[in-house]
mmCIF file of C-alpha atoms in Angstrom:
data_model
loop_
_atom_site.group_PDB
_atom_site.id
_atom_site.type_symbol
_atom_site.label_atom_id
_atom_site.label_comp_id
_atom_site.label_asym_id
_atom_site.label_seq_id
_atom_site.Cartn_x
_atom_site.Cartn_y
_atom_site.Cartn_z
ATOM 1 C CA MET A 1287 -25.144 0.798 -11.465
ATOM 2 C CA GLN A 1288 -23.818 1.400 -8.096
ATOM 3 C CA TYR A 1289 -25.460 3.772 -5.690
ATOM 4 C CA GLN A 1290 -22.890 5.151 -3.651
ATOM 5 C CA THR A 1291 -24.341 7.847 -1.142
ATOM 6 C CA GLN A 1292 -26.048 6.965 2.239
ATOM 7 C CA SER A 1293 -29.102 9.267 1.202
ATOM 8 C CA GLU A 1294 -29.387 7.065 -2.534
ATOM 9 C CA THR A 1295 -28.981 3.782 -0.348
ATOM 10 C CA ARG A 1296 -31.746 4.783 2.044
ATOM 11 C CA ASP A 1297 -34.110 6.003 -1.170
ATOM 12 C CA VAL A 1298 -33.810 2.669 -2.596
ATOM 13 C CA SER A 1299 -34.361 0.977 0.056
ATOM 14 C CA GLU A 1300 -37.285 2.809 1.044
ATOM 15 C CA GLU A 1301 -38.931 2.553 -2.307
ATOM 16 C CA ILE A 1302 -38.324 -1.800 -2.235
ATOM 17 C CA ARG A 1303 -40.127 -1.530 0.860
ATOM 18 C CA SER A 1304 -42.947 0.594 -0.324
ATOM 19 C CA ALA A 1305 -43.245 -1.387 -3.369
ATOM 20 C CA LEU A 1306 -43.477 -4.803 -1.464
ATOM 21 C CA SER A 1307 -45.993 -3.445 0.535
ATOM 22 C CA SER A 1308 -48.146 -2.442 -2.079
ATOM 23 C CA VAL A 1309 -48.901 -5.840 -3.408
ATOM 24 C CA ARG A 1310 -49.674 -7.316 0.082
ATOM 25 C CA ASN A 1311 -53.497 -8.234 -1.272
ATOM 26 C CA GLU A 1312 -52.052 -9.844 -4.319
ATOM 27 C CA PHE A 1313 -49.902 -12.181 -2.833
ATOM 28 C CA ASN A 1314 -52.176 -12.721 0.102
ATOM 29 C CA ARG A 1315 -54.776 -13.987 -2.862
ATOM 30 C CA LEU A 1316 -52.307 -15.875 -5.094
ATOM 31 C CA SER A 1317 -51.004 -17.703 -1.928
ATOM 32 C CA GLU A 1318 -54.683 -18.726 -0.570
ATOM 33 C CA GLN A 1319 -55.174 -19.623 -4.614
ATOM 34 C CA SER A 1320 -51.907 -21.799 -4.248
ATOM 35 C CA GLY A 1321 -53.036 -24.190 -1.803
ATOM 36 C CA ASN A 1322 -49.700 -23.889 0.044
ATOM 37 C CA PHE A 1323 -49.892 -20.641 2.549
ATOM 38 C CA VAL A 1324 -46.690 -18.474 2.425
ATOM 39 C CA SER A 1325 -46.739 -15.501 4.714
ATOM 40 C CA PHE A 1326 -46.394 -12.146 3.206
ATOM 41 C CA GLU A 1327 -44.853 -10.901 6.048
ATOM 42 C CA GLU A 1328 -42.258 -13.221 6.235
ATOM 43 C CA GLU A 1329 -41.500 -14.001 2.683
ATOM 44 C CA ALA A 1330 -41.338 -9.975 2.030
ATOM 45 C CA GLY A 1331 -38.726 -9.753 4.816
ATOM 46 C CA PHE A 1332 -36.363 -12.632 3.141
ATOM 47 C CA VAL A 1333 -36.875 -10.824 -0.155
ATOM 48 C CA TYR A 1334 -36.068 -7.567 1.129
ATOM 49 C CA GLN A 1335 -32.690 -8.399 3.046
ATOM 50 C CA ASN A 1336 -31.672 -10.622 -0.009
ATOM 51 C CA ILE A 1337 -32.247 -7.578 -2.735
ATOM 52 C CA LEU A 1338 -30.163 -5.095 -0.111
ATOM 53 C CA SER A 1339 -27.319 -7.818 -0.074
ATOM 54 C CA THR A 1340 -26.862 -7.034 -3.464
ATOM 55 C CA MET A 1341 -26.124 -3.471 -3.229
ATOM 56 C CA ASN A 1342 -22.308 -3.602 -3.373
ATOM 57 C CA TYR A 1343 -22.174 -6.039 -6.505
ATOM 58 C CA GLN A 1344 -20.308 -3.987 -9.225
ATOM 59 C CA GLN A 1345 -22.986 -4.904 -11.971
ATOM 60 C CA GLY A 1346 -26.271 -6.986 -11.975
ATOM 61 C CA ALA A 1347 -27.448 -5.981 -8.537
ATOM 62 C CA MET A 1348 -30.983 -6.890 -7.536
ATOM 63 C CA ALA A 1349 -31.421 -3.398 -5.839
ATOM 64 C CA TYR A 1350 -31.379 -1.349 -8.725
ATOM 65 C CA THR A 1351 -33.343 -3.678 -11.482
ATOM 66 C CA PRO A 1352 -36.863 -2.076 -12.376
ATOM 67 C CA VAL A 1353 -38.894 -2.571 -9.345
ATOM 68 C CA GLN A 1354 -41.864 -4.079 -11.544
ATOM 69 C CA THR A 1355 -39.536 -7.243 -12.338
ATOM 70 C CA ILE A 1356 -38.690 -7.252 -8.657
ATOM 71 C CA LEU A 1357 -42.848 -7.469 -7.682
ATOM 72 C CA SER A 1358 -43.190 -10.018 -10.450
ATOM 73 C CA SER A 1359 -40.952 -12.427 -9.100
ATOM 74 C CA PHE A 1360 -42.083 -11.593 -5.669
ATOM 75 C CA LEU A 1361 -45.760 -12.768 -6.564
ATOM 76 C CA CYS A 1362 -44.041 -15.986 -7.967
ATOM 77 C CA ILE A 1363 -43.172 -17.069 -4.306
ATOM 78 C CA ALA A 1364 -47.360 -16.623 -3.678
ATOM 79 C CA ARG A 1365 -48.118 -18.731 -7.061
ATOM 80 C CA THR A 1366 -45.929 -21.421 -6.213
ATOM 81 C CA GLY A 1367 -46.180 -21.691 -2.406
ATOM 82 C CA LEU A 1368 -43.002 -21.905 -2.258
ATOM 83 C CA SER A 1369 -40.688 -19.878 0.508
ATOM 84 C CA SER A 1370 -37.835 -17.980 -0.257
ATOM 85 C CA ASP A 1371 -36.371 -18.147 3.521
ATOM 86 C CA PRO A 1372 -32.601 -19.367 2.688
ATOM 87 C CA LYS A 1373 -32.553 -22.050 5.267
ATOM 88 C CA LYS A 1374 -34.931 -23.920 3.362
ATOM 89 C CA GLN A 1375 -33.148 -23.472 -0.018
ATOM 90 C CA LEU A 1376 -36.519 -23.849 -1.929
ATOM 91 C CA CYS A 1377 -36.657 -20.779 -4.416
ATOM 92 C CA HIS A 1378 -34.903 -17.302 -4.694
ATOM 93 C CA LEU A 1379 -34.673 -14.021 -6.426
ATOM 94 C CA LYS A 1380 -31.915 -13.640 -9.256
ATOM 95 C CA SER A 1381 -30.893 -10.950 -11.347
ATOM 96 C CA VAL A 1382 -30.111 -11.685 -15.173
ATOM 97 C CA TYR A 1383 -29.685 -9.600 -18.039
ATOM 98 C CA ASP A 1384 -32.622 -8.694 -20.452
ATOM 99 C CA ASN A 1385 -31.153 -8.570 -23.713
ATOM 100 C CA ALA A 1386 -34.452 -6.964 -25.376
ATOM 101 C CA SER A 1387 -34.328 -3.830 -22.984
ATOM 102 C CA ASN A 1388 -30.561 -3.851 -22.568
ATOM 103 C CA GLN A 1389 -30.470 -3.938 -18.652
ATOM 104 C CA PHE A 1390 -30.370 -6.442 -15.525
ATOM 105 C CA ILE A 1391 -33.837 -7.483 -14.358
ATOM 106 C CA THR A 1392 -35.025 -9.656 -11.323
ATOM 107 C CA GLU A 1393 -36.328 -13.089 -11.979
ATOM 108 C CA PHE A 1394 -37.880 -15.813 -9.759
ATOM 109 C CA ASP A 1395 -36.145 -19.118 -9.740
ATOM 110 C CA PHE A 1396 -36.387 -22.400 -8.324
ATOM 111 C CA ASN A 1397 -34.071 -24.170 -5.940
ATOM 112 C CA TYR A 1398 -33.328 -27.744 -6.497
ATOM 113 C CA ARG A 1399 -35.358 -28.376 -3.316
ATOM 114 C CA GLY A 1400 -37.925 -26.309 -4.732
ATOM 115 C CA TYR A 1401 -38.602 -28.628 -7.481
ATOM 116 C CA LEU A 1402 -38.497 -31.868 -5.273
ATOM 117 C CA GLN A 1403 -41.028 -30.310 -2.954
ATOM 118 C CA LEU A 1404 -43.448 -29.431 -5.948
ATOM 119 C CA ILE A 1405 -42.845 -32.989 -7.295
ATOM 120 C CA ALA A 1406 -43.828 -34.438 -4.016
ATOM 121 C CA ARG A 1407 -47.148 -32.254 -4.221
ATOM 122 C CA SER A 1408 -47.781 -32.691 -7.810
ATOM 123 C CA LYS A 1409 -48.930 -36.752 -6.979
ATOM 124 C CA VAL A 1410 -48.235 -38.154 -10.225
ATOM 125 C CA ILE A 1411 -44.220 -38.384 -9.988
ATOM 126 C CA LYS A 1412 -42.901 -41.471 -7.571
ATOM 127 C CA VAL A 1413 -39.397 -40.870 -8.289
ATOM 128 C CA ILE A 1414 -36.991 -38.505 -10.052
ATOM 129 C CA THR A 1415 -33.247 -38.856 -11.130
ATOM 130 C CA ALA A 1416 -30.572 -36.221 -12.194
ATOM 131 C CA ASP A 1417 -26.998 -36.749 -12.658
ATOM 132 C CA VAL A 1418 -24.189 -35.762 -14.931
ATOM 133 C CA ILE A 1419 -21.931 -37.979 -17.230
ATOM 134 C CA TYR A 1420 -18.424 -38.231 -17.547
ATOM 135 C CA GLN A 1421 -16.376 -39.179 -20.684
ATOM 136 C CA ASN A 1422 -15.082 -42.794 -18.896
ATOM 137 C CA ASP A 1423 -18.969 -43.508 -17.529
ATOM 138 C CA THR A 1424 -20.730 -46.394 -19.243
ATOM 139 C CA PHE A 1425 -23.559 -44.352 -20.967
ATOM 140 C CA GLU A 1426 -26.512 -45.653 -23.207
ATOM 141 C CA PHE A 1427 -29.574 -43.438 -23.933
ATOM 142 C CA ASN A 1428 -32.624 -45.896 -24.554
ATOM 143 C CA GLY A 1429 -34.990 -43.272 -25.607
ATOM 144 C CA THR A 1430 -37.304 -40.508 -23.804
ATOM 145 C CA ARG A 1431 -39.615 -43.505 -22.740
ATOM 146 C CA GLU A 1432 -37.124 -45.735 -21.207
ATOM 147 C CA LEU A 1433 -34.331 -45.250 -18.197
ATOM 148 C CA VAL A 1434 -30.858 -44.788 -19.248
ATOM 149 C CA THR A 1435 -27.958 -47.209 -18.565
ATOM 150 C CA HIS A 1436 -25.222 -45.393 -16.343
ATOM 151 C CA LYS A 1437 -22.614 -46.707 -14.780
ATOM 152 C CA VAL A 1438 -19.985 -44.916 -12.844
ATOM 153 C CA LYS A 1439 -16.060 -46.625 -12.749
ATOM 154 C CA ALA A 1440 -14.815 -44.226 -10.580
ATOM 155 C CA LEU A 1441 -16.022 -41.550 -7.536
ATOM 156 C CA SER A 1442 -13.746 -38.794 -8.437
ATOM 157 C CA PRO A 1443 -14.867 -36.695 -11.365
ATOM 158 C CA SER A 1444 -11.235 -36.141 -12.010
ATOM 159 C CA ALA A 1445 -10.774 -39.662 -12.743
ATOM 160 C CA ARG A 1446 -13.592 -39.876 -15.144
ATOM 161 C CA GLY A 1447 -12.679 -37.970 -17.916
ATOM 162 C CA ASP A 1448 -13.949 -34.992 -19.329
ATOM 163 C CA PHE A 1449 -17.740 -33.498 -18.990
ATOM 164 C CA ALA A 1450 -19.929 -35.235 -21.459
ATOM 165 C CA GLY A 1451 -23.502 -34.379 -20.602
ATOM 166 C CA GLY A 1452 -26.020 -35.410 -18.442
ATOM 167 C CA TYR A 1453 -30.103 -36.993 -18.061
ATOM 168 C CA CYS A 1454 -32.787 -36.425 -15.722
ATOM 169 C CA THR A 1455 -35.562 -39.210 -15.457
ATOM 170 C CA SER A 1456 -38.697 -39.541 -13.611
ATOM 171 C CA GLU A 1457 -40.725 -42.654 -12.938
ATOM 172 C CA LEU A 1458 -44.824 -41.790 -12.853
ATOM 173 C CA ILE A 1459 -47.019 -43.550 -10.520
ATOM 174 C CA ASN A 1460 -48.166 -45.521 -13.347
ATOM 175 C CA ASP A 1461 -44.901 -46.909 -13.643
ATOM 176 C CA ALA A 1462 -44.171 -44.817 -16.734
ATOM 177 C CA ILE A 1463 -40.579 -43.277 -17.347
ATOM 178 C CA VAL A 1464 -39.721 -40.152 -19.040
ATOM 179 C CA THR A 1465 -35.820 -38.889 -19.674
ATOM 180 C CA THR A 1466 -34.554 -35.848 -20.908
ATOM 181 C CA VAL A 1467 -30.953 -35.327 -21.917
ATOM 182 C CA MET A 1468 -28.647 -32.538 -22.255
ATOM 183 C CA SER A 1469 -25.395 -32.616 -24.574
ATOM 184 C CA PRO A 1470 -22.173 -31.220 -22.995
ATOM 185 C CA GLU A 1471 -22.379 -28.177 -25.238
ATOM 186 C CA GLU A 1472 -26.105 -27.205 -24.331
ATOM 187 C CA ILE A 1473 -25.128 -27.111 -20.640
ATOM 188 C CA ASN A 1474 -21.490 -25.448 -21.058
ATOM 189 C CA GLN A 1475 -23.248 -22.847 -22.801
ATOM 190 C CA ILE A 1476 -25.844 -22.332 -19.734
ATOM 191 C CA GLU A 1477 -22.440 -22.270 -17.813
ATOM 192 C CA HIS A 1478 -20.597 -19.499 -19.637
ATOM 193 C CA ASN A 1479 -23.378 -16.918 -19.743
ATOM 194 C CA ALA A 1480 -23.969 -17.778 -15.639
ATOM 195 C CA LYS A 1481 -20.631 -17.433 -14.951
ATOM 196 C CA MET A 1482 -20.795 -13.936 -16.581
ATOM 197 C CA TYR A 1483 -22.358 -12.758 -13.586
ATOM 198 C CA GLU A 1484 -21.117 -11.340 -10.256
ATOM 199 C CA GLY A 1485 -22.070 -13.884 -7.299
ATOM 200 C CA SER A 1486 -23.037 -16.621 -9.664
ATOM 201 C CA ALA A 1487 -22.819 -19.877 -7.995
ATOM 202 C CA TRP A 1488 -21.105 -21.208 -11.303
ATOM 203 C CA ASN A 1489 -18.359 -19.525 -10.004
ATOM 204 C CA SER A 1490 -17.765 -22.090 -7.126
ATOM 205 C CA VAL A 1491 -16.872 -25.711 -6.617
ATOM 206 C CA PHE A 1492 -20.456 -27.117 -6.892
ATOM 207 C CA ILE A 1493 -20.673 -26.956 -10.868
ATOM 208 C CA ASP A 1494 -22.065 -30.260 -10.905
ATOM 209 C CA GLU A 1495 -25.185 -29.736 -8.420
ATOM 210 C CA LEU A 1496 -25.907 -26.765 -10.541
ATOM 211 C CA ARG A 1497 -25.499 -28.913 -14.140
ATOM 212 C CA ARG A 1498 -28.145 -31.458 -12.142
ATOM 213 C CA LYS A 1499 -30.295 -28.303 -11.443
ATOM 214 C CA THR A 1500 -30.212 -27.288 -15.002
ATOM 215 C CA LEU A 1501 -31.000 -30.707 -16.279
ATOM 216 C CA ILE A 1502 -34.168 -30.991 -14.355
ATOM 217 C CA ARG A 1503 -35.110 -27.744 -14.902
ATOM 218 C CA ARG A 1504 -35.301 -28.785 -19.086
ATOM 219 C CA HIS A 1505 -37.124 -31.929 -17.712
ATOM 220 C CA TRP A 1506 -39.853 -30.203 -16.251
ATOM 221 C CA LYS A 1507 -40.551 -28.272 -19.254
ATOM 222 C CA THR A 1508 -40.644 -31.422 -21.118
ATOM 223 C CA LEU A 1509 -42.825 -33.706 -18.711
ATOM 224 C CA SER A 1510 -46.139 -31.761 -20.224
ATOM 225 C CA THR A 1511 -45.899 -31.867 -23.427
ATOM 226 C CA LEU A 1512 -44.789 -35.633 -22.974
ATOM 227 C CA VAL A 1513 -47.239 -37.281 -20.521
ATOM 228 C CA ASP A 1514 -50.992 -36.380 -21.468
ATOM 229 C CA SER A 1515 -52.291 -37.122 -18.078
ATOM 230 C CA LEU A 1516 -49.546 -34.076 -16.719
ATOM 231 C CA LYS A 1517 -51.149 -31.588 -19.012
ATOM 232 C CA GLU A 1518 -53.833 -30.357 -16.560
ATOM 233 C CA ASN A 1519 -51.860 -30.670 -13.249
ATOM 234 C CA THR A 1520 -52.081 -27.544 -11.526
ATOM 235 C CA ILE A 1521 -48.560 -28.000 -9.714
ATOM 236 C CA LEU A 1522 -46.826 -28.679 -13.482
ATOM 237 C CA SER A 1523 -48.817 -25.778 -15.083
ATOM 238 C CA THR A 1524 -47.608 -23.399 -12.508
ATOM 239 C CA VAL A 1525 -44.106 -24.294 -12.737
ATOM 240 C CA ASN A 1526 -44.167 -24.264 -16.880
ATOM 241 C CA GLU A 1527 -45.815 -20.689 -16.681
ATOM 242 C CA VAL A 1528 -42.861 -19.548 -14.391
ATOM 243 C CA HIS A 1529 -40.211 -20.977 -16.873
ATOM 244 C CA GLN A 1530 -42.078 -19.628 -19.410
ATOM 245 C CA ASN A 1531 -42.417 -15.768 -17.937
ATOM 246 C CA ASN A 1532 -38.696 -16.292 -17.384
ATOM 247 C CA ASP A 1533 -37.541 -17.253 -20.783
ATOM 248 C CA ILE A 1534 -39.833 -14.184 -22.122
ATOM 249 C CA LEU A 1535 -38.288 -11.862 -19.782
ATOM 250 C CA THR A 1536 -34.624 -13.018 -20.628
ATOM 251 C CA ASN A 1537 -35.502 -13.092 -24.203
ATOM 252 C CA ASN A 1538 -32.995 -16.074 -25.168
ATOM 253 C CA GLY A 1539 -34.186 -18.239 -22.162
ATOM 254 C CA ASN A 1540 -30.510 -18.710 -20.998
ATOM 255 C CA MET A 1541 -30.160 -19.734 -17.402
ATOM 256 C CA CYS A 1542 -28.238 -17.168 -15.529
ATOM 257 C CA GLU A 1543 -27.489 -17.999 -11.658
ATOM 258 C CA SER A 1544 -26.569 -15.246 -9.448
ATOM 259 C CA SER A 1545 -27.591 -17.496 -6.424
ATOM 260 C CA ASP A 1546 -28.441 -20.978 -5.691
ATOM 261 C CA SER A 1547 -28.765 -24.039 -3.333
ATOM 262 C CA LEU A 1548 -25.682 -25.692 -2.911
ATOM 263 C CA ASP A 1549 -26.504 -28.524 -0.507
ATOM 264 C CA ILE A 1550 -27.786 -30.847 -3.304
ATOM 265 C CA GLN A 1551 -27.841 -34.654 -2.877
ATOM 266 C CA HIS A 1552 -26.145 -36.592 -5.922
ATOM 267 C CA ARG A 1553 -29.261 -38.626 -6.801
ATOM 268 C CA TYR A 1554 -32.601 -38.217 -6.168
#
């Protein structure tokens, strides 16, 4: 759906501005509860500008998604204590297609730097590594509680053969290891679904960076189920709640990136 007239555009922008203002108290309460203060005024401004910038999209514009999904996603900023300032690249709001209601909705999502900041806050993870695998690499998966063996024979992806999946490994402060792997079929399906949306970063040259983000997202979803000491960790619980909420909203849980952090290092 597109709104063409100036009056319709003004109505939408005013509705969004008013809606954001209506949750000021709840936003501030959640921000204080998170222990990592984020400013309502600043975050409302970032989100408002981000949403309005999508008004010319042919499909899936956040500006025309249900207001309640915008507010729910906006409050996730306060819950996580991560700023949506585009310069910081910690988190963002995006539009995804909801199969249940047959419409686009707004959803909160973490950028890679946001995950890394939360890792630092958790105080239970010492090092995290995420990387993609190509057919000509040397790779061995040694189990979910062991480090992988991964050797790269060439730096250029074009010389490494076909994409062959990826992995994410955490080293905890007690020196325990947790490893998650994903097959190329799993990641390619996510990539295929995401590319259908206008403005998707998956349509850029930064595909491997987004694959690594997908890997770390899957890794976070398994960490708390594998490691008993993490089950009561507040940071991990908040992340898992956001993931579960997003999976419910989109019915099938597929990631549909409409924007993302593209300044990501190769190893973490």
